[in-house]
C-alpha positions as a Markdown table, in Angstrom:
| # | Residue | x | y | z |
|---|---|---|---|---|
| 1 | Met | 103.0 | 104.2 | 125.9 |
| 2 | Ala | 103.2 | 108.0 | 124.7 |
| 3 | Lys | 102.8 | 108.8 | 121.1 |
| 4 | Ser | 105.8 | 109.7 | 119.1 |
| 5 | Pro | 105.8 | 113.3 | 118.0 |
| 6 | Ile | 105.4 | 112.0 | 114.2 |
| 7 | Ile | 102.4 | 109.9 | 115.1 |
| 8 | Ala | 100.8 | 112.8 | 117.2 |
| 9 | Ala | 100.9 | 115.0 | 114.1 |
| 10 | Leu | 99.9 | 112.6 | 111.8 |
| 11 | Gln | 96.8 | 111.7 | 113.9 |
| 12 | Gly | 95.8 | 115.4 | 113.6 |
| 13 | Glu | 97.5 | 116.7 | 117.0 |
| 14 | Thr | 99.4 | 120.0 | 117.5 |
| 15 | Thr | 102.9 | 119.3 | 118.8 |
| 16 | Pro | 104.9 | 121.4 | 121.0 |
| 17 | Gln | 107.9 | 120.9 | 118.4 |
| 18 | Ile | 107.5 | 120.3 | 114.8 |
| 19 | Pro | 108.8 | 116.5 | 113.9 |
| 20 | Phe | 110.6 | 115.9 | 110.7 |
| 21 | Trp | 111.9 | 113.5 | 108.4 |
| 22 | Phe | 113.2 | 113.9 | 104.8 |
| 23 | Met | 112.2 | 111.7 | 101.7 |
| 24 | Arg | 115.1 | 109.9 | 100.5 |
| 25 | Gln | 117.0 | 110.3 | 103.6 |
| 26 | Ala | 118.9 | 107.0 | 103.4 |
| 27 | Gly | 120.6 | 107.1 | 100.4 |
| 28 | Arg | 123.3 | 108.4 | 97.7 |
| 29 | Tyr | 124.2 | 111.5 | 99.4 |
| 30 | Leu | 125.8 | 109.9 | 102.7 |
| 31 | Pro | 129.3 | 108.3 | 102.1 |
| 32 | Glu | 128.6 | 105.4 | 104.5 |
| 33 | Tyr | 125.5 | 104.4 | 102.2 |
| 34 | Arg | 127.8 | 104.7 | 98.9 |
| 35 | Glu | 130.4 | 102.4 | 100.6 |
| 36 | Leu | 127.6 | 99.7 | 101.8 |
| 37 | Arg | 126.0 | 100.1 | 98.4 |
| 38 | Lys | 129.5 | 99.1 | 96.7 |
| 39 | Asn | 129.8 | 95.9 | 98.8 |
| 40 | Ala | 126.1 | 95.0 | 98.0 |
| 41 | Gly | 126.7 | 94.2 | 94.5 |
| 42 | Ser | 123.6 | 95.3 | 93.1 |
| 43 | Phe | 120.7 | 97.8 | 94.4 |
| 44 | Leu | 118.2 | 94.8 | 94.2 |
| 45 | Asn | 120.6 | 93.0 | 96.4 |
| 46 | Leu | 120.8 | 95.8 | 98.7 |
| 47 | Cys | 116.8 | 96.2 | 99.0 |
| 48 | Phe | 116.4 | 92.4 | 99.7 |
| 49 | Asn | 119.3 | 91.9 | 102.1 |
| 50 | Pro | 117.6 | 92.6 | 105.6 |
| 51 | Glu | 120.8 | 93.2 | 107.5 |
| 52 | Leu | 122.1 | 95.9 | 104.9 |
| 53 | Ala | 118.9 | 97.4 | 104.4 |
| 54 | Cys | 118.1 | 97.8 | 108.0 |
| 55 | Glu | 121.8 | 99.5 | 108.3 |
| 56 | Val | 120.9 | 101.9 | 105.5 |
| 57 | Thr | 117.5 | 102.7 | 106.8 |
| 58 | Leu | 119.1 | 103.5 | 110.3 |
| 59 | Gln | 122.3 | 105.6 | 108.8 |
| 60 | Pro | 120.5 | 109.0 | 108.6 |
| 61 | Leu | 119.1 | 108.8 | 112.1 |
| 62 | Lys | 122.8 | 108.2 | 113.5 |
| 63 | Arg | 123.8 | 111.5 | 111.9 |
| 64 | Phe | 120.8 | 114.0 | 112.1 |
| 65 | Asp | 118.4 | 112.3 | 114.8 |
| 66 | Met | 115.3 | 112.7 | 112.6 |
| 67 | Asp | 112.0 | 111.8 | 114.3 |
| 68 | Ala | 111.2 | 108.9 | 111.8 |
| 69 | Ala | 113.2 | 106.1 | 109.9 |
| 70 | Ile | 111.8 | 105.7 | 106.3 |
| 71 | Leu | 111.8 | 101.8 | 105.1 |
| 72 | Phe | 114.9 | 101.5 | 102.8 |
| 73 | Ser | 113.4 | 99.6 | 99.9 |
| 74 | Asp | 112.2 | 100.7 | 96.2 |
| 75 | Ile | 108.3 | 101.0 | 94.8 |
| 76 | Leu | 109.3 | 98.2 | 92.1 |
| 77 | Val | 109.4 | 95.4 | 94.5 |
| 78 | Val | 105.7 | 95.4 | 93.9 |
| 79 | Pro | 106.1 | 94.4 | 90.1 |
| 80 | His | 108.6 | 92.1 | 91.1 |
| 81 | Ala | 106.4 | 90.3 | 93.5 |
| 82 | Leu | 103.6 | 90.2 | 90.9 |
| 83 | Gly | 106.0 | 88.3 | 88.6 |
| 84 | Gln | 107.3 | 91.0 | 86.2 |
| 85 | Gln | 111.1 | 90.8 | 85.6 |
| 86 | Leu | 112.8 | 93.6 | 87.4 |
| 87 | Asp | 116.8 | 94.8 | 87.2 |
| 88 | Phe | 118.3 | 97.9 | 88.1 |
| 89 | Met | 121.1 | 98.8 | 85.3 |
| 90 | Glu | 124.2 | 100.7 | 86.6 |
| 91 | Gly | 123.7 | 104.1 | 85.7 |
| 92 | Glu | 120.5 | 103.6 | 83.7 |
| 93 | Gly | 117.8 | 103.0 | 86.4 |
| 94 | Pro | 115.2 | 100.2 | 86.3 |
| 95 | Arg | 114.6 | 97.8 | 83.4 |
| 96 | Leu | 111.2 | 95.7 | 83.7 |
| 97 | Gly | 110.5 | 92.7 | 81.5 |
| 98 | Pro | 107.3 | 92.5 | 79.3 |
| 99 | Leu | 104.1 | 93.1 | 80.9 |
| 100 | Arg | 101.7 | 90.2 | 80.8 |
| 101 | Ile | 98.6 | 91.4 | 83.1 |
| 102 | Ala | 97.0 | 87.9 | 82.9 |
| 103 | Ser | 99.7 | 86.2 | 84.5 |
| 104 | Leu | 100.0 | 88.7 | 87.3 |
| 105 | Lys | 100.1 | 87.3 | 90.6 |
| 106 | Leu | 101.4 | 88.3 | 93.8 |
| 107 | Gln | 104.1 | 86.0 | 95.3 |
| 108 | Glu | 104.4 | 87.1 | 98.8 |
| 109 | Lys | 107.3 | 85.3 | 99.8 |
| 110 | Lys | 109.0 | 87.7 | 97.3 |
| 111 | Leu | 108.5 | 90.5 | 99.8 |
| 112 | Glu | 109.6 | 88.4 | 103.1 |
| 113 | Pro | 112.9 | 90.0 | 103.1 |
| 114 | Val | 111.4 | 93.4 | 103.0 |
| 115 | Tyr | 109.2 | 92.6 | 106.1 |
| 116 | Glu | 112.5 | 91.1 | 107.9 |
| 117 | Thr | 114.0 | 94.6 | 107.4 |
| 118 | Val | 111.0 | 96.2 | 109.0 |
| 119 | Arg | 111.2 | 94.0 | 112.0 |
| 120 | Arg | 114.9 | 94.9 | 112.3 |
| 121 | Val | 114.6 | 98.3 | 112.0 |
| 122 | Arg | 111.8 | 98.3 | 114.5 |
| 123 | Gln | 114.0 | 96.5 | 116.9 |
| 124 | Asn | 116.7 | 99.1 | 116.5 |
| 125 | Leu | 114.5 | 102.1 | 116.9 |
| 126 | Gly | 113.8 | 103.8 | 120.2 |
| 127 | Pro | 109.9 | 104.3 | 121.4 |
| 128 | Glu | 110.2 | 108.0 | 120.4 |
| 129 | Lys | 111.1 | 107.3 | 117.1 |
| 130 | Thr | 108.8 | 106.4 | 114.3 |
| 131 | Leu | 109.3 | 103.6 | 111.4 |
| 132 | Ile | 107.4 | 104.7 | 108.2 |
| 133 | Gly | 106.7 | 102.4 | 105.6 |
| 134 | Phe | 105.7 | 102.8 | 101.9 |
| 135 | Ala | 104.4 | 101.9 | 98.7 |
| 136 | Gly | 104.2 | 103.3 | 95.1 |
| 137 | Ser | 100.8 | 104.4 | 94.4 |
| 138 | Pro | 99.0 | 102.4 | 91.9 |
| 139 | Trp | 99.3 | 105.0 | 88.9 |
| 140 | Thr | 103.0 | 105.5 | 89.4 |
| 141 | Val | 103.8 | 101.9 | 89.6 |
| 142 | Ala | 101.8 | 101.3 | 86.6 |
| 143 | Cys | 103.8 | 104.0 | 84.7 |
| 144 | Tyr | 107.0 | 101.7 | 85.2 |
| 145 | Met | 105.2 | 98.3 | 84.5 |
| 146 | Val | 103.9 | 99.6 | 80.9 |
| 147 | Gln | 107.0 | 101.6 | 80.0 |
| 148 | Gly | 109.2 | 98.9 | 81.0 |
| 149 | Gln | 111.7 | 101.5 | 82.4 |
| 150 | Gly | 112.0 | 104.8 | 84.3 |
| 151 | Gly | 111.3 | 108.2 | 82.4 |
| 152 | Asn | 109.8 | 111.7 | 82.7 |
| 153 | Asp | 106.6 | 111.6 | 80.9 |
| 154 | Phe | 106.1 | 107.8 | 80.1 |
| 155 | Pro | 104.3 | 108.2 | 76.6 |
| 156 | Val | 104.1 | 104.4 | 76.2 |
| 157 | Thr | 101.8 | 104.2 | 79.5 |
| 158 | Arg | 99.8 | 107.0 | 79.0 |
| 159 | Gln | 98.9 | 105.7 | 75.3 |
| 160 | Phe | 98.1 | 102.4 | 76.6 |
| 161 | Ala | 95.9 | 103.8 | 79.1 |
| 162 | Glu | 93.9 | 105.9 | 76.7 |
| 163 | Val | 93.8 | 103.2 | 73.9 |
| 164 | Gln | 92.9 | 100.2 | 76.2 |
| 165 | Pro | 91.2 | 101.6 | 79.1 |
| 166 | Glu | 89.9 | 98.5 | 80.4 |
| 167 | Lys | 92.9 | 96.8 | 80.4 |
| 168 | Phe | 94.6 | 99.6 | 82.2 |
| 169 | Lys | 91.9 | 99.6 | 84.8 |
| 170 | Glu | 92.3 | 95.8 | 85.4 |
| 171 | Leu | 95.9 | 96.5 | 85.9 |
| 172 | Leu | 95.4 | 99.4 | 88.3 |
| 173 | Gly | 93.1 | 97.1 | 90.5 |
| 174 | Ile | 95.8 | 94.2 | 90.6 |
| 175 | Ile | 98.4 | 97.0 | 91.7 |
| 176 | Thr | 95.8 | 98.1 | 94.3 |
| 177 | Asp | 95.1 | 94.7 | 96.0 |
| 178 | Ala | 99.0 | 93.9 | 95.8 |
| 179 | Thr | 99.8 | 97.2 | 97.6 |
| 180 | Val | 97.2 | 96.6 | 100.2 |
| 181 | Gln | 98.7 | 93.3 | 101.0 |
| 182 | Tyr | 102.3 | 94.7 | 100.9 |
| 183 | Leu | 101.5 | 97.7 | 103.2 |
| 184 | Arg | 99.5 | 95.3 | 105.5 |
| 185 | Gly | 102.8 | 93.3 | 105.6 |
| 186 | Gln | 104.9 | 96.0 | 106.5 |
| 187 | Ile | 102.4 | 97.4 | 109.2 |
| 188 | Ser | 102.2 | 93.8 | 110.9 |
| 189 | Asn | 105.8 | 93.7 | 111.0 |
| 190 | Gly | 106.3 | 97.2 | 112.7 |
| 191 | Ala | 105.8 | 99.9 | 110.6 |
| 192 | Gln | 103.9 | 102.5 | 112.3 |
| 193 | Ala | 102.8 | 104.8 | 109.5 |
| 194 | Val | 102.8 | 104.5 | 105.9 |
| 195 | Gln | 103.3 | 106.8 | 102.8 |
| 196 | Leu | 102.0 | 106.3 | 99.2 |
| 197 | Phe | 104.2 | 108.0 | 96.5 |
| 198 | Asp | 102.3 | 109.2 | 93.6 |
| 199 | Ser | 105.6 | 110.5 | 92.0 |
| 200 | Trp | 103.9 | 111.0 | 88.5 |
| 201 | Ala | 100.5 | 112.2 | 89.3 |
| 202 | Asn | 101.7 | 115.6 | 88.0 |
| 203 | Leu | 101.2 | 113.8 | 84.4 |
| 204 | Leu | 97.4 | 113.5 | 84.8 |
| 205 | Asn | 94.4 | 115.9 | 83.8 |
| 206 | Arg | 91.7 | 116.5 | 86.1 |
| 207 | Gln | 89.7 | 113.3 | 85.3 |
| 208 | Gln | 92.6 | 111.0 | 85.1 |
| 209 | Phe | 93.7 | 112.2 | 88.5 |
| 210 | Val | 90.4 | 111.4 | 89.8 |
| 211 | Glu | 90.2 | 108.0 | 88.0 |
| 212 | Trp | 93.9 | 106.9 | 88.3 |
| 213 | Ser | 95.0 | 108.6 | 91.7 |
| 214 | Ile | 92.4 | 109.5 | 94.0 |
| 215 | Ala | 90.1 | 106.3 | 93.5 |
| 216 | Pro | 93.0 | 103.6 | 94.1 |
| 217 | Thr | 94.3 | 105.8 | 96.9 |
| 218 | Arg | 90.9 | 105.9 | 98.2 |
| 219 | Glu | 90.5 | 102.1 | 97.8 |
| 220 | Ile | 94.0 | 101.5 | 99.7 |
| 221 | Val | 93.2 | 103.8 | 102.4 |
| 222 | Arg | 89.7 | 102.0 | 103.0 |
| 223 | Lys | 91.2 | 98.7 | 103.2 |
| 224 | Leu | 94.3 | 99.5 | 105.2 |
| 225 | Lys | 91.7 | 101.3 | 107.7 |
| 226 | Ser | 89.6 | 98.5 | 108.1 |
| 227 | Ala | 92.5 | 96.1 | 109.1 |
| 228 | Tyr | 94.8 | 98.9 | 111.0 |
| 229 | Pro | 92.2 | 102.0 | 111.8 |
| 230 | Asp | 95.1 | 103.7 | 114.0 |
| 231 | Ile | 98.1 | 103.7 | 111.7 |
| 232 | Pro | 98.2 | 106.9 | 109.8 |
| 233 | Ile | 98.2 | 107.0 | 105.9 |
| 234 | Ile | 100.3 | 109.9 | 104.1 |
| 235 | Gly | 99.5 | 110.5 | 100.5 |
| 236 | Phe | 102.0 | 112.3 | 98.4 |
| 237 | Pro | 100.9 | 113.1 | 95.0 |
| 238 | Arg | 103.8 | 115.0 | 93.7 |
| 239 | Ala | 103.6 | 118.4 | 91.7 |
| 240 | Val | 99.9 | 118.6 | 91.1 |
| 241 | Pro | 97.8 | 122.0 | 90.8 |
| 242 | Ala | 96.5 | 123.2 | 94.1 |
| 243 | Pro | 92.9 | 122.4 | 93.3 |
| 244 | Phe | 94.2 | 118.7 | 92.8 |
| 245 | Tyr | 95.9 | 118.5 | 96.0 |
| 246 | Lys | 92.5 | 120.0 | 97.7 |
| 247 | Arg | 90.3 | 117.4 | 96.3 |
| 248 | Phe | 93.0 | 114.5 | 97.1 |
| 249 | Ala | 92.9 | 115.7 | 100.8 |
| 250 | Glu | 88.9 | 115.6 | 100.5 |
| 251 | Glu | 88.2 | 112.3 | 98.8 |
| 252 | Thr | 90.9 | 109.9 | 99.6 |
| 253 | Gly | 90.9 | 109.9 | 103.3 |
| 254 | Val | 94.4 | 110.1 | 104.0 |
| 255 | Asp | 95.7 | 111.2 | 107.4 |
| 256 | Cys | 98.2 | 113.5 | 106.2 |
| 257 | Val | 99.0 | 115.2 | 102.6 |
| 258 | Gly | 102.5 | 115.6 | 101.4 |
| 259 | Leu | 103.2 | 118.7 | 99.5 |
| 260 | Asp | 105.6 | 119.8 | 96.8 |
| 261 | His | 107.4 | 123.3 | 97.4 |
| 262 | Leu | 104.7 | 125.3 | 95.3 |
| 263 | Ala | 101.7 | 124.1 | 97.2 |
| 264 | Pro | 99.7 | 126.6 | 99.4 |
| 265 | Phe | 98.7 | 125.5 | 103.2 |
| 266 | Asp | 95.6 | 127.8 | 103.4 |
| 267 | Ile | 93.5 | 125.6 | 101.1 |
| 268 | Phe | 93.2 | 123.0 | 103.5 |
| 269 | Pro | 91.4 | 122.5 | 106.7 |
| 270 | Pro | 93.1 | 123.7 | 109.7 |
| 271 | Arg | 93.1 | 120.4 | 111.5 |
| 272 | Leu | 94.4 | 118.2 | 108.6 |
| 273 | Cys | 98.2 | 117.2 | 108.8 |
| 274 | Leu | 100.3 | 118.5 | 106.1 |
| 275 | Gln | 104.0 | 117.4 | 105.3 |
| 276 | Gly | 106.6 | 119.4 | 103.6 |
| 277 | Asn | 107.6 | 121.2 | 101.6 |
| 278 | Leu | 111.2 | 122.6 | 101.3 |
| 279 | Asp | 112.5 | 122.7 | 97.8 |
| 280 | Pro | 115.3 | 120.0 | 97.9 |
| 281 | Val | 117.3 | 122.6 | 95.7 |
| 282 | Leu | 117.7 | 124.9 | 98.6 |
| 283 | Leu | 118.9 | 122.1 | 100.7 |
| 284 | Leu | 121.2 | 121.5 | 98.0 |
| 285 | Lys | 122.5 | 125.0 | 98.1 |
| 286 | Gly | 122.3 | 125.3 | 102.1 |
| 287 | Gly | 123.1 | 128.6 | 103.9 |
| 288 | His | 121.2 | 131.4 | 104.3 |
| 289 | Glu | 118.5 | 130.9 | 101.6 |
| 290 | Met | 117.8 | 127.4 | 102.8 |
| 291 | Lys | 117.3 | 128.8 | 106.4 |
| 292 | Glu | 115.1 | 131.6 | 105.5 |
| 293 | Ala | 112.9 | 129.0 | 103.3 |
| 294 | Ala | 112.8 | 126.6 | 106.1 |
| 295 | Leu | 111.7 | 129.1 | 108.4 |
| 296 | Lys | 108.9 | 130.5 | 106.3 |
| 297 | Ile | 107.5 | 127.1 | 106.2 |
| 298 | Leu | 107.5 | 126.5 | 109.8 |
| 299 | Asn | 105.9 | 129.5 | 110.6 |
| 300 | Ala | 103.3 | 128.9 | 107.9 |
| 301 | Ala | 102.4 | 125.7 | 109.6 |
| 302 | Gly | 101.3 | 127.8 | 112.3 |
| 303 | Lys | 99.3 | 125.6 | 115.1 |
| 304 | Arg | 98.2 | 123.0 | 112.8 |
| 305 | Pro | 99.3 | 119.4 | 112.6 |
| 306 | Phe | 102.5 | 119.5 | 110.7 |
| 307 | Val | 105.6 | 117.2 | 109.7 |
| 308 | Phe | 108.3 | 118.9 | 108.2 |
| 309 | Asn | 109.8 | 117.3 | 105.1 |
| 310 | Leu | 111.1 | 118.2 | 101.5 |
| 311 | Ala | 109.4 | 118.8 | 98.6 |
| 312 | His | 110.6 | 115.5 | 97.1 |
| 313 | Gly | 113.9 | 113.6 | 98.0 |
| 314 | Val | 117.2 | 114.5 | 98.9 |
| 315 | Ile | 119.6 | 115.3 | 95.8 |
| 316 | Lys | 122.4 | 113.0 | 95.5 |
| 317 | Asp | 124.9 | 115.7 | 95.4 |
| 318 | Thr | 123.8 | 117.5 | 98.9 |
| 319 | Pro | 126.4 | 118.0 | 101.3 |
| 320 | Pro | 125.4 | 116.1 | 104.5 |
| 321 | Glu | 126.4 | 119.3 | 106.4 |
| 322 | His | 123.4 | 121.0 | 105.0 |
| 323 | Leu | 121.0 | 118.2 | 106.3 |
| 324 | Ala | 122.6 | 118.9 | 109.7 |
| 325 | Gln | 121.9 | 122.6 | 109.6 |
| 326 | Leu | 118.5 | 122.1 | 108.5 |
| 327 | Ser | 118.1 | 119.6 | 111.2 |
| 328 | Ala | 119.3 | 122.3 | 113.8 |
| 329 | Ile | 117.0 | 124.8 | 112.2 |
| 330 | Ile | 113.9 | 122.5 | 112.8 |
| 331 | Arg | 114.9 | 121.6 | 116.2 |
| 332 | Glu | 115.8 | 125.1 | 117.5 |
| 333 | Phe | 112.2 | 126.3 | 116.3 |
| 334 | Lys | 109.7 | 126.9 | 118.7 |
| 335 | Arg | 105.8 | 127.4 | 118.1 |
């Protein structure tokens, strides 16, 4: 069977047309999502209801014909499966219970609804479309587990990591092992590629980035590749300096590096697949400015393996018409 365009790109091939998907493409900017979310009762109910989560995953493809569906779930299902209390408070985001590292143990049956969603989505996707699974990177997941909630700078987590380095290392190891198991489960049920979201990598200095982002990612990649050598892995250390991106690409073993809107392309080997990197604010604005920025990215990709995406997720107030406009721009672009 012929490869889908995204799999070809992720495996280092130059595709005639640049494939695309958008981070957070299934979500709050779509009226059909908001309607379904209202009926689900809670965000976690939606994540753990395979029928509804499958429908949400497929909603953007019905509108915009992206090359891939990204599994609808949340990075915090891993702490939940490890036994940490998890709730999503309306308008406030996640709240996690007290962290007891010694009692953390993966209960994979809690993840079975996610695996069922993966199976359903794969059954409903054509062979030319790719299903991308995902997980949070250990550093980013640890940020929430220690802090007990969301935020922008996670001072409690950072202090814990510095004051109790051995305990923090133990926590990262537990999350790393759980993440490997979780992604194996997604792959065995139909995910054809996976992405690791290190959303808070930008909080780390150089040494921390090596120890808390690169090292766990390398371990996850090694273990996944030993079981599934042909499944591409995308790493997305959001908003880090260019030298950090370069080192991440060199040392983790990922097949593709996801970039934010400030990251340059020319620091990477020409055969390494890159993914990115339109500023979501420009997608929110739409129009000529968005078109010019998108064309600049498409032209900068040249002949390298490339997947068009955003520098982060779709902003919730983005008009769906802007995604339709951007999708058309990408589809019409010829290398």
